[in-house]
């Protein structure tokens, strides 16, 4: 089906060879058909004609991400966001690639805006909290993690809450968070589990 549509678009390009619109549609169709190299070639051709073709930018961005080309993906996301600044998918892509590039502060700023715009999304809230923990801003991560563990509890949320409580000397709360984390460790990193057990044991001796 997608290949038939691609053939139709190619016939259209024979009539209108300079159409960035048709090239972008071809790129989208080829991407859906799993022909990523051809899709990227079509999207690059569309962008050479019109650098602001949003559909072509998105195709190139998706392929760059999949290939692990972080800086290229970030540059494409920046261009796409100048056209559609509120696009949730592109903003998330930008945040994730900023994390991959080690730009945690900038990633936190993007996730912060996503949390503000999508207050019901605990995925964004948890990712923002994790970044705050990495940045050492535990007072900022605590309320986010407390909310996430209430509404979307997960081992990742409990572990990060435990660490934030430890760093802010909330020892009983840290112990409870470690206990919640250890109650379901399926799929968790064995080293994280071992460290959590050790820290919980230490906390129990201190709290007594």
mmCIF file with all atom_site columns, C-alpha atoms in Angstrom, residues 32-109:
data_model
loop_
_atom_site.group_PDB
_atom_site.id
_atom_site.type_symbol
_atom_site.label_atom_id
_atom_site.label_alt_id
_atom_site.label_comp_id
_atom_site.label_asym_id
_atom_site.label_entity_id
_atom_site.label_seq_id
_atom_site.pdbx_PDB_ins_code
_atom_site.Cartn_x
_atom_site.Cartn_y
_atom_site.Cartn_z
_atom_site.occupancy
_atom_site.B_iso_or_equiv
_atom_site.pdbx_formal_charge
_atom_site.auth_seq_id
_atom_site.auth_comp_id
_atom_site.auth_asym_id
_atom_site.auth_atom_id
_atom_site.pdbx_PDB_model_num
ATOM 1  C CA . UNK A 1 32  ? 6.162  4.308  6.665  1.00 0.00 ? 32  UNK A CA 1
ATOM 2  C CA . UNK A 1 33  ? 7.246  1.633  4.165  1.00 0.00 ? 33  UNK A CA 1
ATOM 3  C CA . UNK A 1 34  ? 10.486 1.145  6.101  1.00 0.00 ? 34  UNK A CA 1
ATOM 4  C CA . UNK A 1 35  ? 12.699 2.519  3.336  1.00 0.00 ? 35  UNK A CA 1
ATOM 5  C CA . UNK A 1 36  ? 14.594 4.928  5.541  1.00 0.00 ? 36  UNK A CA 1
ATOM 6  C CA . UNK A 1 37  ? 17.520 5.729  3.295  1.00 0.00 ? 37  UNK A CA 1
ATOM 7  C CA . UNK A 1 38  ? 15.222 6.626  0.400  1.00 0.00 ? 38  UNK A CA 1
ATOM 8  C CA . UNK A 1 39  ? 12.987 8.567  2.801  1.00 0.00 ? 39  UNK A CA 1
ATOM 9  C CA . UNK A 1 40  ? 15.942 10.621 4.006  1.00 0.00 ? 40  UNK A CA 1
ATOM 10 C CA . UNK A 1 41  ? 17.023 11.326 0.449  1.00 0.00 ? 41  UNK A CA 1
ATOM 11 C CA . UNK A 1 42  ? 13.529 12.592 -0.391 1.00 0.00 ? 42  UNK A CA 1
ATOM 12 C CA . UNK A 1 43  ? 13.291 14.733 2.746  1.00 0.00 ? 43  UNK A CA 1
ATOM 13 C CA . UNK A 1 44  ? 16.744 16.227 2.094  1.00 0.00 ? 44  UNK A CA 1
ATOM 14 C CA . UNK A 1 45  ? 15.687 17.074 -1.452 1.00 0.00 ? 45  UNK A CA 1
ATOM 15 C CA . UNK A 1 46  ? 12.526 18.745 -0.140 1.00 0.00 ? 46  UNK A CA 1
ATOM 16 C CA . UNK A 1 47  ? 14.534 20.780 2.376  1.00 0.00 ? 47  UNK A CA 1
ATOM 17 C CA . UNK A 1 48  ? 16.995 21.828 -0.310 1.00 0.00 ? 48  UNK A CA 1
ATOM 18 C CA . UNK A 1 49  ? 14.055 23.381 -2.149 1.00 0.00 ? 49  UNK A CA 1
ATOM 19 C CA . UNK A 1 50  ? 12.265 24.673 0.946  1.00 0.00 ? 50  UNK A CA 1
ATOM 20 C CA . UNK A 1 51  ? 14.235 24.658 4.237  1.00 0.00 ? 51  UNK A CA 1
ATOM 21 C CA . UNK A 1 52  ? 11.005 25.313 6.145  1.00 0.00 ? 52  UNK A CA 1
ATOM 22 C CA . UNK A 1 53  ? 9.067  22.279 4.911  1.00 0.00 ? 53  UNK A CA 1
ATOM 23 C CA . UNK A 1 54  ? 7.798  20.983 8.235  1.00 0.00 ? 54  UNK A CA 1
ATOM 24 C CA . UNK A 1 55  ? 6.910  17.461 7.080  1.00 0.00 ? 55  UNK A CA 1
ATOM 25 C CA . UNK A 1 56  ? 10.376 16.981 5.607  1.00 0.00 ? 56  UNK A CA 1
ATOM 26 C CA . UNK A 1 57  ? 12.011 18.297 8.784  1.00 0.00 ? 57  UNK A CA 1
ATOM 27 C CA . UNK A 1 58  ? 10.081 15.772 10.855 1.00 0.00 ? 58  UNK A CA 1
ATOM 28 C CA . UNK A 1 59  ? 11.072 12.859 8.616  1.00 0.00 ? 59  UNK A CA 1
ATOM 29 C CA . UNK A 1 60  ? 14.745 13.884 8.740  1.00 0.00 ? 60  UNK A CA 1
ATOM 30 C CA . UNK A 1 61  ? 14.507 14.341 12.509 1.00 0.00 ? 61  UNK A CA 1
ATOM 31 C CA . UNK A 1 62  ? 13.006 10.894 13.074 1.00 0.00 ? 62  UNK A CA 1
ATOM 32 C CA . UNK A 1 63  ? 15.681 9.221  10.961 1.00 0.00 ? 63  UNK A CA 1
ATOM 33 C CA . UNK A 1 64  ? 18.509 11.179 12.613 1.00 0.00 ? 64  UNK A CA 1
ATOM 34 C CA . UNK A 1 65  ? 17.211 10.161 16.035 1.00 0.00 ? 65  UNK A CA 1
ATOM 35 C CA . UNK A 1 66  ? 17.019 6.519  15.067 1.00 0.00 ? 66  UNK A CA 1
ATOM 36 C CA . UNK A 1 67  ? 20.589 6.652  13.770 1.00 0.00 ? 67  UNK A CA 1
ATOM 37 C CA . UNK A 1 68  ? 21.799 8.208  17.029 1.00 0.00 ? 68  UNK A CA 1
ATOM 38 C CA . UNK A 1 69  ? 22.847 11.477 15.384 1.00 0.00 ? 69  UNK A CA 1
ATOM 39 C CA . UNK A 1 70  ? 22.038 13.588 18.426 1.00 0.00 ? 70  UNK A CA 1
ATOM 40 C CA . UNK A 1 71  ? 23.380 16.980 17.354 1.00 0.00 ? 71  UNK A CA 1
ATOM 41 C CA . UNK A 1 72  ? 21.826 16.666 13.919 1.00 0.00 ? 72  UNK A CA 1
ATOM 42 C CA . UNK A 1 73  ? 18.492 15.746 15.503 1.00 0.00 ? 73  UNK A CA 1
ATOM 43 C CA . UNK A 1 74  ? 18.711 18.756 17.830 1.00 0.00 ? 74  UNK A CA 1
ATOM 44 C CA . UNK A 1 75  ? 19.387 21.095 14.913 1.00 0.00 ? 75  UNK A CA 1
ATOM 45 C CA . UNK A 1 76  ? 16.397 19.697 13.017 1.00 0.00 ? 76  UNK A CA 1
ATOM 46 C CA . UNK A 1 77  ? 14.181 19.973 16.110 1.00 0.00 ? 77  UNK A CA 1
ATOM 47 C CA . UNK A 1 78  ? 15.182 23.623 16.518 1.00 0.00 ? 78  UNK A CA 1
ATOM 48 C CA . UNK A 1 79  ? 14.186 24.312 12.915 1.00 0.00 ? 79  UNK A CA 1
ATOM 49 C CA . UNK A 1 80  ? 10.883 22.459 13.287 1.00 0.00 ? 80  UNK A CA 1
ATOM 50 C CA . UNK A 1 81  ? 10.024 24.295 16.513 1.00 0.00 ? 81  UNK A CA 1
ATOM 51 C CA . UNK A 1 82  ? 10.479 27.647 14.809 1.00 0.00 ? 82  UNK A CA 1
ATOM 52 C CA . UNK A 1 83  ? 7.588  26.601 12.574 1.00 0.00 ? 83  UNK A CA 1
ATOM 53 C CA . UNK A 1 84  ? 5.433  24.806 15.167 1.00 0.00 ? 84  UNK A CA 1
ATOM 54 C CA . UNK A 1 85  ? 6.721  25.912 18.599 1.00 0.00 ? 85  UNK A CA 1
ATOM 55 C CA . UNK A 1 86  ? 3.976  24.117 20.528 1.00 0.00 ? 86  UNK A CA 1
ATOM 56 C CA . UNK A 1 87  ? 4.382  20.700 18.882 1.00 0.00 ? 87  UNK A CA 1
ATOM 57 C CA . UNK A 1 88  ? 4.555  18.204 21.736 1.00 0.00 ? 88  UNK A CA 1
ATOM 58 C CA . UNK A 1 89  ? 6.346  15.438 19.829 1.00 0.00 ? 89  UNK A CA 1
ATOM 59 C CA . UNK A 1 90  ? 9.147  17.731 18.660 1.00 0.00 ? 90  UNK A CA 1
ATOM 60 C CA . UNK A 1 91  ? 9.542  19.280 22.107 1.00 0.00 ? 91  UNK A CA 1
ATOM 61 C CA . UNK A 1 92  ? 9.889  15.816 23.632 1.00 0.00 ? 92  UNK A CA 1
ATOM 62 C CA . UNK A 1 93  ? 12.429 14.886 20.972 1.00 0.00 ? 93  UNK A CA 1
ATOM 63 C CA . UNK A 1 94  ? 14.373 18.035 21.808 1.00 0.00 ? 94  UNK A CA 1
ATOM 64 C CA . UNK A 1 95  ? 14.337 17.229 25.542 1.00 0.00 ? 95  UNK A CA 1
ATOM 65 C CA . UNK A 1 96  ? 15.447 13.615 25.045 1.00 0.00 ? 96  UNK A CA 1
ATOM 66 C CA . UNK A 1 97  ? 18.264 14.586 22.703 1.00 0.00 ? 97  UNK A CA 1
ATOM 67 C CA . UNK A 1 98  ? 19.450 17.303 25.068 1.00 0.00 ? 98  UNK A CA 1
ATOM 68 C CA . UNK A 1 99  ? 19.735 14.609 27.738 1.00 0.00 ? 99  UNK A CA 1
ATOM 69 C CA . UNK A 1 100 ? 21.664 12.378 25.341 1.00 0.00 ? 100 UNK A CA 1
ATOM 70 C CA . UNK A 1 101 ? 24.053 15.226 24.574 1.00 0.00 ? 101 UNK A CA 1
ATOM 71 C CA . UNK A 1 102 ? 24.697 15.829 28.288 1.00 0.00 ? 102 UNK A CA 1
ATOM 72 C CA . UNK A 1 103 ? 22.936 19.210 28.340 1.00 0.00 ? 103 UNK A CA 1
ATOM 73 C CA . UNK A 1 104 ? 20.935 18.455 31.466 1.00 0.00 ? 104 UNK A CA 1
ATOM 74 C CA . UNK A 1 105 ? 20.107 22.052 32.391 1.00 0.00 ? 105 UNK A CA 1
ATOM 75 C CA . UNK A 1 106 ? 18.639 22.790 28.970 1.00 0.00 ? 106 UNK A CA 1
ATOM 76 C CA . UNK A 1 107 ? 16.759 19.483 29.007 1.00 0.00 ? 107 UNK A CA 1
ATOM 77 C CA . UNK A 1 108 ? 15.263 20.381 32.394 1.00 0.00 ? 108 UNK A CA 1
ATOM 78 C CA . UNK A 1 109 ? 14.058 23.696 30.994 1.00 0.00 ? 109 UNK A CA 1
#
